[in-house]
Coordinates of N, CA and C in Angstrom, one line a residue:
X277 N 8.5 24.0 -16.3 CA 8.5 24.4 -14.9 C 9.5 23.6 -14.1
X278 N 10.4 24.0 -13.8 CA 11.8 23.7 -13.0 C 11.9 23.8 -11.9
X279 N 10.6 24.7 -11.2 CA 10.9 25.1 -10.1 C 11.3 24.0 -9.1
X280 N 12.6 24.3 -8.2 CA 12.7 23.8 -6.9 C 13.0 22.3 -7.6
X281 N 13.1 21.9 -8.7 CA 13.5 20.6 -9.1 C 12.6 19.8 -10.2
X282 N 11.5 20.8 -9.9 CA 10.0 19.8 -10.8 C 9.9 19.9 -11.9
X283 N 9.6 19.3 -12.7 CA 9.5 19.3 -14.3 C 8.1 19.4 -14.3
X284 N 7.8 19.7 -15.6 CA 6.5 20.3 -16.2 C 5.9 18.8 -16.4
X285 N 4.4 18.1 -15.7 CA 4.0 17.1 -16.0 C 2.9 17.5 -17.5
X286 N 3.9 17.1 -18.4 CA 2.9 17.1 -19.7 C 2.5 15.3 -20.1
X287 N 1.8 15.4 -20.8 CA 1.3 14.1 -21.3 C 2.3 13.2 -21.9
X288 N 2.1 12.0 -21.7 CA 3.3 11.2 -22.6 C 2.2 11.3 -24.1
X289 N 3.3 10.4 -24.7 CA 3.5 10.1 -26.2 C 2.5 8.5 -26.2
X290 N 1.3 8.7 -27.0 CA -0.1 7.8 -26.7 C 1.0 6.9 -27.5
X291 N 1.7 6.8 -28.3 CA 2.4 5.8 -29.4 C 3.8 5.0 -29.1
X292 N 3.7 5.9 -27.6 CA 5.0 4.9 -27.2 C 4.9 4.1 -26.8
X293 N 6.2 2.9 -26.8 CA 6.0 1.7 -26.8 C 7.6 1.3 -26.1
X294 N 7.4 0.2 -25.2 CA 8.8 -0.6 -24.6 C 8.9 0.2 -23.7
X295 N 8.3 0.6 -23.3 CA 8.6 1.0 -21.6 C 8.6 0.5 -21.0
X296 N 9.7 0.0 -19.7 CA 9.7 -0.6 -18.5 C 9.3 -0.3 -17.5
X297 N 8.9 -1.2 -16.7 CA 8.5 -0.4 -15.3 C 9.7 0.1 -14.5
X298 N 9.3 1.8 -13.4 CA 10.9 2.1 -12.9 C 10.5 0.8 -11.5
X299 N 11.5 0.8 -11.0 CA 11.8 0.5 -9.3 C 11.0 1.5 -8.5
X300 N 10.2 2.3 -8.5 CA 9.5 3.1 -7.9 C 8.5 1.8 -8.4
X301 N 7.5 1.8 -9.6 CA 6.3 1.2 -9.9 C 6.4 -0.3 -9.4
X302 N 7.6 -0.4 -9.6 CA 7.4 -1.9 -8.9 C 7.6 -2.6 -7.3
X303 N 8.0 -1.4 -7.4 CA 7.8 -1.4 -5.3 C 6.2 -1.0 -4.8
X304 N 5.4 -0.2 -5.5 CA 4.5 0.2 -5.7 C 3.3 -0.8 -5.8
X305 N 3.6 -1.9 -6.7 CA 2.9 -3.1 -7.1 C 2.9 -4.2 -6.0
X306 N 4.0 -4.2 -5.1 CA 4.7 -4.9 -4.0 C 4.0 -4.8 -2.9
X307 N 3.8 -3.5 -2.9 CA 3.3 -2.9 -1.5 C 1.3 -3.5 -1.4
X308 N 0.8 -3.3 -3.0 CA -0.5 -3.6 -3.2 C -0.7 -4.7 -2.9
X309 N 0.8 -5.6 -3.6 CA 0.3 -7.1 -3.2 C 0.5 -8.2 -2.1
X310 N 0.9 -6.9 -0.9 CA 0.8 -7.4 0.3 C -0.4 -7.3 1.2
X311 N -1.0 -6.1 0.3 CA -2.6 -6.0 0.4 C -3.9 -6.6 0.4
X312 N -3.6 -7.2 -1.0 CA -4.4 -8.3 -1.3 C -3.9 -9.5 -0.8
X313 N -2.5 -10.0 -0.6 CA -2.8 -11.2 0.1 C -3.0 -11.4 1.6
X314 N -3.1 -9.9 2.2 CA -3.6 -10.1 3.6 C -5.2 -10.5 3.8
X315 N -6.2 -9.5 2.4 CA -7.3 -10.0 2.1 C -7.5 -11.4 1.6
X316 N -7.0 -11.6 0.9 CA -6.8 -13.1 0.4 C -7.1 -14.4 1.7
X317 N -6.0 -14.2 2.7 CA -5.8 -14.9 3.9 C -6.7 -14.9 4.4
X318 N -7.6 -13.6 5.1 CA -8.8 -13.2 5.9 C -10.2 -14.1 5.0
X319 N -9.8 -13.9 3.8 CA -10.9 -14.9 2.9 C -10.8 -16.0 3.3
X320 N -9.9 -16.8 3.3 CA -9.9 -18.1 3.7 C -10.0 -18.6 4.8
X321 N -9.6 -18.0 5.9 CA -10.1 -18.1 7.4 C -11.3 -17.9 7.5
X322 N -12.3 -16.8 7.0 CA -13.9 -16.3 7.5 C -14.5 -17.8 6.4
X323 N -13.7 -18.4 5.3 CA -14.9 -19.5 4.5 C -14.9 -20.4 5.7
X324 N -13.3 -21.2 6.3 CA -13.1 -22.2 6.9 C -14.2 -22.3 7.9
X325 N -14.7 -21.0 8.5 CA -15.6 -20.5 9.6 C -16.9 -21.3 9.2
X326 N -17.1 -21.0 8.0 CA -18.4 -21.2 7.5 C -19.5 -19.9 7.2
X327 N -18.9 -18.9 6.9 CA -19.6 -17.5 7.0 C -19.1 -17.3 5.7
X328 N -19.7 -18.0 4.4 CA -19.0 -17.8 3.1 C -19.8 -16.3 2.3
X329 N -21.0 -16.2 2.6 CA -21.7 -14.6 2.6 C -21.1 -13.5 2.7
X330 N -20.8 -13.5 4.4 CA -20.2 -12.5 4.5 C -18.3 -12.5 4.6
X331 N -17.9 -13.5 4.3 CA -16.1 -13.5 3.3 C -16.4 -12.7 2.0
X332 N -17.4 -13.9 1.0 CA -17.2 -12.5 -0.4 C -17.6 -11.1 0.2
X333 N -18.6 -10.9 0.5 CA -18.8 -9.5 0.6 C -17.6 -8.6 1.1
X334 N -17.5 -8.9 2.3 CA -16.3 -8.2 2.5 C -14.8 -8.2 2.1
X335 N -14.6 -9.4 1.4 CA -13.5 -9.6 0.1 C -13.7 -8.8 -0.5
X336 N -15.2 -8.5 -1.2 CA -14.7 -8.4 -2.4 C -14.9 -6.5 -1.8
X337 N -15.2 -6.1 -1.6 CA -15.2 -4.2 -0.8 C -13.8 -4.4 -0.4
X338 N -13.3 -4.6 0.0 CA -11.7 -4.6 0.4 C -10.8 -4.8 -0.8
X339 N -11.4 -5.6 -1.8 CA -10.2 -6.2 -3.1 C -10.8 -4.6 -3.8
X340 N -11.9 -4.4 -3.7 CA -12.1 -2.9 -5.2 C -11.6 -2.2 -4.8
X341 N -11.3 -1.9 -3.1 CA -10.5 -0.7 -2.9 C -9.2 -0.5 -2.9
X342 N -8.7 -1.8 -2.9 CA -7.4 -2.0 -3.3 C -6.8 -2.1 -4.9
X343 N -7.7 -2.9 -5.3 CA -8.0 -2.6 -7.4 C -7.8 -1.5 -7.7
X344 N -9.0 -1.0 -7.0 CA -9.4 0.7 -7.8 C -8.6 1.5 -8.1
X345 N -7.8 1.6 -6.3 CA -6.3 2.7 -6.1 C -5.6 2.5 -6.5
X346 N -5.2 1.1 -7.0 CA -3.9 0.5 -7.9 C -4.4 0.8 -9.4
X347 N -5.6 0.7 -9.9 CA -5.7 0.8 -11.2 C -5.8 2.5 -11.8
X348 N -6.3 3.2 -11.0 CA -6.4 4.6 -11.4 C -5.1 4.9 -11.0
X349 N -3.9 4.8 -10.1 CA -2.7 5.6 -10.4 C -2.1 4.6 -11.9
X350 N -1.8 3.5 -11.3 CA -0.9 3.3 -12.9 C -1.9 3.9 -14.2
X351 N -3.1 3.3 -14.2 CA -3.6 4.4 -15.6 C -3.1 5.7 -15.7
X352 N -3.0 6.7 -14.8 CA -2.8 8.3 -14.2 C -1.5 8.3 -14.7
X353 N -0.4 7.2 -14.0 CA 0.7 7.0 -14.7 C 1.1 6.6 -16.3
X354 N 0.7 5.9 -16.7 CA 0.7 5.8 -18.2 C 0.2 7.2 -19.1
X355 N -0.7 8.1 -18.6 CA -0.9 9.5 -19.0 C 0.6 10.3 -18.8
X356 N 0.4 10.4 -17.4 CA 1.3 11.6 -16.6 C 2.4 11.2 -15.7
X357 N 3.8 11.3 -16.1 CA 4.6 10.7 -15.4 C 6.2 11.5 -16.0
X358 N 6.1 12.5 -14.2 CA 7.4 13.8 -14.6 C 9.0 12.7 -14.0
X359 N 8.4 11.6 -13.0 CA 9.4 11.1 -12.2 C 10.0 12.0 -11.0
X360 N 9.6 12.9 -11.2 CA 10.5 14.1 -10.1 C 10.3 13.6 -8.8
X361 N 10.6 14.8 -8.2 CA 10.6 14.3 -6.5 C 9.6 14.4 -6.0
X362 N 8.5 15.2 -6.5 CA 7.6 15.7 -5.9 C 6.4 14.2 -6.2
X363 N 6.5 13.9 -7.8 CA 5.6 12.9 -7.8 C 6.3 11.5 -7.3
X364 N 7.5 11.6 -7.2 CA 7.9 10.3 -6.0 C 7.4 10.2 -4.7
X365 N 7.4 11.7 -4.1 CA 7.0 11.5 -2.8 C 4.9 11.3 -2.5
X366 N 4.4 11.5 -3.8 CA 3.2 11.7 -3.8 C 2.8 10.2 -3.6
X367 N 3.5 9.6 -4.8 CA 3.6 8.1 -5.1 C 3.8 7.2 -3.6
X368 N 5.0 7.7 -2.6 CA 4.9 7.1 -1.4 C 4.0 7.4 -0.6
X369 N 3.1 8.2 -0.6 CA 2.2 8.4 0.1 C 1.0 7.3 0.2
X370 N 0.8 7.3 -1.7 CA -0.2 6.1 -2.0 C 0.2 5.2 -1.3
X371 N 1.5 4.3 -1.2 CA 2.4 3.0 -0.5 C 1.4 3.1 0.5
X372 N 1.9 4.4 1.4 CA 1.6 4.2 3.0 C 0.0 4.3 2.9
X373 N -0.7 4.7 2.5 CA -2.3 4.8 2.4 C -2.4 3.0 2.1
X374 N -1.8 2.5 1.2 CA -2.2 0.6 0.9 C -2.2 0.3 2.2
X375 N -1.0 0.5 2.8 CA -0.2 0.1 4.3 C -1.7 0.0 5.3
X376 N -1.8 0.8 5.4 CA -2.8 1.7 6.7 C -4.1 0.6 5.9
X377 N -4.6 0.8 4.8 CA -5.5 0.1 4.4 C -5.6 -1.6 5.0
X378 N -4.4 -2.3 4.6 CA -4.2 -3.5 5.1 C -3.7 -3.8 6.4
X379 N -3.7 -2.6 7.1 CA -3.6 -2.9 8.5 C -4.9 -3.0 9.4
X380 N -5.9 -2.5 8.2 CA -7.5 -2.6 8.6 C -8.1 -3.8 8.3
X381 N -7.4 -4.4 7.1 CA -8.4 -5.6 6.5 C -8.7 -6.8 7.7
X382 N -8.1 -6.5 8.6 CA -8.5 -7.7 9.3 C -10.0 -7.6 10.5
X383 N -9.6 -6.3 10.1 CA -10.8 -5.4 11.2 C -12.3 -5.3 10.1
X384 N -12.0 -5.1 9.1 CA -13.0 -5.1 7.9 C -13.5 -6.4 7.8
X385 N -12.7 -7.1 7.5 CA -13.3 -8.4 7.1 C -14.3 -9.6 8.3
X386 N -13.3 -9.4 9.5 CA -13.9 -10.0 11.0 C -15.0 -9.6 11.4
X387 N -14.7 -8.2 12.0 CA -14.8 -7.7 12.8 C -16.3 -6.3 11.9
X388 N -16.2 -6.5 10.7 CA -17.4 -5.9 10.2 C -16.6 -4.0 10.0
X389 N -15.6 -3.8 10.8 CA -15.3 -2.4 10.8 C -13.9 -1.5 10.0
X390 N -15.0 -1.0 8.9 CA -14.2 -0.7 8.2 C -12.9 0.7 8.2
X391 N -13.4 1.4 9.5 CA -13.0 2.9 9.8 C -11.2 3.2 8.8
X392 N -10.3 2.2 9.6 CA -9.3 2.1 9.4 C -8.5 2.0 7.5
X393 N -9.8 0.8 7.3 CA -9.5 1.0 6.0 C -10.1 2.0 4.7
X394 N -10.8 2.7 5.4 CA -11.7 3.6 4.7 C -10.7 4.8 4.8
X395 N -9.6 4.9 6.1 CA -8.9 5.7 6.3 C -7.8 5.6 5.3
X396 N -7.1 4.4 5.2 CA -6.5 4.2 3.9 C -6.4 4.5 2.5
X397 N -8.2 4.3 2.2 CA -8.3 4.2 0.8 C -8.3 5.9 0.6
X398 N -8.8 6.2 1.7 CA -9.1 8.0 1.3 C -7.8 8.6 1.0
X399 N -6.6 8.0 2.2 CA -5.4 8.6 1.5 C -4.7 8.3 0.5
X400 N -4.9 7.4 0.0 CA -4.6 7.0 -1.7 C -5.0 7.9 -2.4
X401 N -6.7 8.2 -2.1 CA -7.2 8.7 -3.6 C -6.9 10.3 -3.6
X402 N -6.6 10.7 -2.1 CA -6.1 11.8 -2.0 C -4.6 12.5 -2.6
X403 N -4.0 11.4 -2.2 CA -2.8 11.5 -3.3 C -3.0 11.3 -4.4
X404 N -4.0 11.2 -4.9 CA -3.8 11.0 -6.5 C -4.7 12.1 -7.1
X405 N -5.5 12.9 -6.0 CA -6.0 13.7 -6.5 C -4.7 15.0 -6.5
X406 N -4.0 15.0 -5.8 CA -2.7 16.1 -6.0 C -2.0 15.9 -7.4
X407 N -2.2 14.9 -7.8 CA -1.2 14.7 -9.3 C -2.0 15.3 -10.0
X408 N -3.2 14.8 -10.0 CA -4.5 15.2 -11.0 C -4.0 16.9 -10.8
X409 N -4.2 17.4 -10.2 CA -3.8 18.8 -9.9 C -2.9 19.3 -10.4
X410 N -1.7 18.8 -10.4 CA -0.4 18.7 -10.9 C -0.6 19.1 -12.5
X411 N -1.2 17.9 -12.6 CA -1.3 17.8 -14.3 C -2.4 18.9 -15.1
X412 N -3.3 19.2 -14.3 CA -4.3 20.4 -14.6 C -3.3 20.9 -14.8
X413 N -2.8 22.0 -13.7 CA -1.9 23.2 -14.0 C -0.7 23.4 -15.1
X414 N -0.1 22.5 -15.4 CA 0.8 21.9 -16.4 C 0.3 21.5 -17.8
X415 N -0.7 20.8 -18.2 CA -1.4 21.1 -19.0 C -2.4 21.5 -19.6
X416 N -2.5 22.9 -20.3 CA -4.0 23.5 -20.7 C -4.6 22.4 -21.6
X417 N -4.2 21.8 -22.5 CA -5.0 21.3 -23.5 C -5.7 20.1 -22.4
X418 N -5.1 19.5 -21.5 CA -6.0 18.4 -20.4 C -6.3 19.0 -19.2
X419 N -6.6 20.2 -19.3 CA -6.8 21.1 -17.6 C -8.4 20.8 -17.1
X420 N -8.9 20.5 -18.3 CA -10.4 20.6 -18.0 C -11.0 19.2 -17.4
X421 N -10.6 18.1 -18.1 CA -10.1 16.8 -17.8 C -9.7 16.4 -16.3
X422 N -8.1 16.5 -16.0 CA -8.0 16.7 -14.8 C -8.5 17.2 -13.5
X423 N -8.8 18.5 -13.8 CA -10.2 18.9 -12.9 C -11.1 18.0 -12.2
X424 N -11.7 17.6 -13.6 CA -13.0 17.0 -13.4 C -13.0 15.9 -12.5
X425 N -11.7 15.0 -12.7 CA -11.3 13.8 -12.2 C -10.6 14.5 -10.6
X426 N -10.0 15.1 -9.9 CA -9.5 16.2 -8.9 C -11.1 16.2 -8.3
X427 N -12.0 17.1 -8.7 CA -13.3 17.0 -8.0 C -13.6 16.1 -7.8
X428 N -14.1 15.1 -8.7 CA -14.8 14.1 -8.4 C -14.2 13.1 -7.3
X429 N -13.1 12.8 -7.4 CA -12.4 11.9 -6.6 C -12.4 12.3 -5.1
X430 N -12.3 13.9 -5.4 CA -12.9 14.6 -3.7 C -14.3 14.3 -3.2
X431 N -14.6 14.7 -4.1 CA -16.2 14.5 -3.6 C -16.6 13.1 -2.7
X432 N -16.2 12.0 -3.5 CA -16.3 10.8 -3.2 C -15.7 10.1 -2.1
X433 N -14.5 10.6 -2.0 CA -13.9 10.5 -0.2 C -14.8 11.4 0.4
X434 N -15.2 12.3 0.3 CA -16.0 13.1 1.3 C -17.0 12.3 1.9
X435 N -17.4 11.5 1.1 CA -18.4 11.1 0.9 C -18.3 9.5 1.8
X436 N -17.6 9.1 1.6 CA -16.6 7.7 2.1 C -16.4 7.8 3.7
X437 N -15.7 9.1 3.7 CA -15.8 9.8 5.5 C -17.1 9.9 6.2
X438 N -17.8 10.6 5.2 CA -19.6 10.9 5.8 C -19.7 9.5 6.3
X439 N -19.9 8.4 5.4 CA -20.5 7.2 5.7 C -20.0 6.6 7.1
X440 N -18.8 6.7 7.6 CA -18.8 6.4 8.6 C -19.2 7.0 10.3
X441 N -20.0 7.9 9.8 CA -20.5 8.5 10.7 C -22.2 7.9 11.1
X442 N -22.8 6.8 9.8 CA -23.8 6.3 9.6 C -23.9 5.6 10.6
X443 N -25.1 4.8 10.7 CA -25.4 3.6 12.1 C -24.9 2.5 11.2
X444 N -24.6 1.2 12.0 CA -23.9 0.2 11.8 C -24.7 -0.4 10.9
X445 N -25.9 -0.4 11.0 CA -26.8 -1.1 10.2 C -27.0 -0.6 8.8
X446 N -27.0 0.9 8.3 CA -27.2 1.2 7.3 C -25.9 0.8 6.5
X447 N -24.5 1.3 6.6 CA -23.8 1.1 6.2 C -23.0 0.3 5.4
X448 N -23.7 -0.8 5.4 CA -23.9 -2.0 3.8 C -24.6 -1.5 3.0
X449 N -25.7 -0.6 3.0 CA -26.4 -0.3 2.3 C -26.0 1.1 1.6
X450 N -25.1 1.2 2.1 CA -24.5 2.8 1.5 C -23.0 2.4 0.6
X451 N -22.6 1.8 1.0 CA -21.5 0.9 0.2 C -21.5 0.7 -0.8
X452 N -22.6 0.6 -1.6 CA -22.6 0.0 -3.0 C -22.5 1.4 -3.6
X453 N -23.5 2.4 -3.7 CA -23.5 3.6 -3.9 C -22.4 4.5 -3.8
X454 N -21.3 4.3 -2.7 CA -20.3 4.6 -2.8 C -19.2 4.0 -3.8
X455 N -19.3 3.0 -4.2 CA -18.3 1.9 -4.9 C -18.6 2.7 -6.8
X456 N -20.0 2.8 -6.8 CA -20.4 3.3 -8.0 C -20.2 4.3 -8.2
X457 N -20.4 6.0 -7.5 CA -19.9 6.8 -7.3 C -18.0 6.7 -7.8
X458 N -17.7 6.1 -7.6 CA -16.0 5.7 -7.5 C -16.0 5.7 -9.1
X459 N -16.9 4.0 -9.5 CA -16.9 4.2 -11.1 C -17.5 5.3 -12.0
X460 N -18.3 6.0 -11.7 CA -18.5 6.6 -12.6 C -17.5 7.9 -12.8
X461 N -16.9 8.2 -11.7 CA -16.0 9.5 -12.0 C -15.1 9.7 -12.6
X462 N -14.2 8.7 -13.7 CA -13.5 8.4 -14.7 C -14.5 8.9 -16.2
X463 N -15.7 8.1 -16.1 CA -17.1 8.5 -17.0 C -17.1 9.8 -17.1
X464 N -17.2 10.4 -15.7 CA -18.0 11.9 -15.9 C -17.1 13.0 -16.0
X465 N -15.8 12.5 -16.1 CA -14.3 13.3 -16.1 C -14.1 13.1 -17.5
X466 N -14.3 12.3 -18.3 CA -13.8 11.7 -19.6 C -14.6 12.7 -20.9
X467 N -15.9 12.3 -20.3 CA -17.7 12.9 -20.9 C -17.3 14.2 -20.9
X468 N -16.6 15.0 -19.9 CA -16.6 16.5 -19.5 C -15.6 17.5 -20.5
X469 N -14.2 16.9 -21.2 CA -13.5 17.5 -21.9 C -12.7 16.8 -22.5
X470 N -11.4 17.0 -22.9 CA -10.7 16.3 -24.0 C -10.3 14.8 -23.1
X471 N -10.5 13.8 -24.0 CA -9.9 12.3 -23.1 C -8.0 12.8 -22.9
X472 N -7.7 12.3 -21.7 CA -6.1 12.2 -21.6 C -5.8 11.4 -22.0
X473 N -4.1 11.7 -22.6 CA -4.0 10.2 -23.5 C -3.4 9.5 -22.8
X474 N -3.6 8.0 -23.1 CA -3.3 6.6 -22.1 C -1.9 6.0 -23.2
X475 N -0.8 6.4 -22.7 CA 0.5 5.4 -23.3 C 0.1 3.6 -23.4
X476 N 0.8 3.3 -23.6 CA 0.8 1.7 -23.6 C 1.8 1.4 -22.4
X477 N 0.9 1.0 -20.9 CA 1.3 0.4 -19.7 C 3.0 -0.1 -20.2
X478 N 3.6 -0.2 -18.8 CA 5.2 -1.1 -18.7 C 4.1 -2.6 -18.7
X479 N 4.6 -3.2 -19.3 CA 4.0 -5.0 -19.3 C 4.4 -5.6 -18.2
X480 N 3.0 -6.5 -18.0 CA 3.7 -6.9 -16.6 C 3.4 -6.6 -15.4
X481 N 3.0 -5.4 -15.4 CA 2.5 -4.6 -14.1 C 1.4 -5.3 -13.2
X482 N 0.2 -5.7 -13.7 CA -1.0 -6.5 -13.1 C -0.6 -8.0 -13.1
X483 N 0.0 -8.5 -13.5 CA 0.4 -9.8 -13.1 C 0.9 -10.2 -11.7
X484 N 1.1 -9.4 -10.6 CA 1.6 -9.5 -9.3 C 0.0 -9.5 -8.7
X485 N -0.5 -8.5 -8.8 CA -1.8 -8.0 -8.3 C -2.9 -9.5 -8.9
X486 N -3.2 -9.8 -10.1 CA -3.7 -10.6 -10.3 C -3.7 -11.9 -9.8
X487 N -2.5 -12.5 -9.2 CA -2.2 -13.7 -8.6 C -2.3 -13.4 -7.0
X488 N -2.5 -12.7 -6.5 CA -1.9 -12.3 -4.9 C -3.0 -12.7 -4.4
X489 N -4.2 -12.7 -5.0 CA -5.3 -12.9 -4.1 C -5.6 -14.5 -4.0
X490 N -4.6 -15.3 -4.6 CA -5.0 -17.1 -4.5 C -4.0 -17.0 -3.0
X491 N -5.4 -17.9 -2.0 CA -4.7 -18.0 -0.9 C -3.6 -18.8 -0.9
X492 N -2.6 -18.7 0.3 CA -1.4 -19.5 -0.1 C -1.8 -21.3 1.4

């Protein structure tokens, strides 16, 4: 499929090996890890406070939504990756969704209000539910697969949006159920039809993300 410039997103080769990361993924990695070290910071200011409770908690809800969206595209990537324009510009989308995310963390973590960054994570997972799409249509043998992962990942921002319409008080309490929801949709996508096959990552990749979060 050529059209308009796009190549057909079929599956890589599960046995390939020495791949580098392009300058797209690692601007990508860059962008996450300005993410986490803005949470990182906010952690260390709310302990200095003496409100070490409510630092992890909202650390750590801010680091999984930052994890999660960084970890399901590069996985997504090590499957499916045409490079074209279309999945470059999908790819910056996710950037600006981190962006938007960590322009919230300071409102999340302080201030208790997550709107901003809920607004973020949704557009991440929304861009990645277009690839997922991408990759259905392009591949029959993983269409069923993709799908499953395409719904579910909808559902769950839907779901993420709803929550903010809750009273301030329940809203911790819906958080966790939402976070799980998140995990299990990989499970119930996987469980549903043929597994996609996972290449062997560019090396290297989580080592930026892994360190970002030690305050400086």
């Amino acid at each position: 499929m050529r059209t308009i410039g796009l190549r057909r997103m079929g599956p890589r080769d599960p046995a390939q090996r020495h791949r580098t990361a392009t300058p797209l993924e690692l601007l990508f990695d860059l962008v996450f890890v300005v993410a986490v070290g803005l949470a990182a910071t906010n952690l260390h200011e709310i302990e200095a406070e003496g409100r070490l409770t409510s630092a992890v908690l909202s650390y750590g809800l801010v680091f999984f939504s930052i994890w999660w969206a960084w970890m399901n595209f590069t996985w997504f990537a090590t499957s499916f990756d045409t490079d074209d324009w279309l999945y470059r510009v999908t790819t910056v989308v996710q950037m600006a969704g981190v962006l938007v995310l960590a322009a919230g963390v300071h409102a999340a973590m302080v201030e208790d209000d997550f709107t901003i960054g809920i607004i973020g994570y949704v557009l991440m997972r929304l861009a990645l539910v277009g690839q997922w799409i991408r990759a259905a249509v392009s591949s029959t043998r993983y269409r069923r697969t993709a799908v499953r992962y395409a719904v579910g990942i909808v559902v769950v921002q839907v779901l993420w949006i709803v929550s903010l319409a809750l009273p301030e008080g329940l809203w911790p309490f819906a958080a966790p159920f939402l976070v799980l929801g998140e995990v299990l949709v990989p499970v119930w996508a996987e469980l549903g039809g043929r597994r996609h096959p996972v290449a062997h990552p560019a090396p290297g990749r989580a080592v930026l993300l892994v360190h970002a979060d030690r305050p400086r």
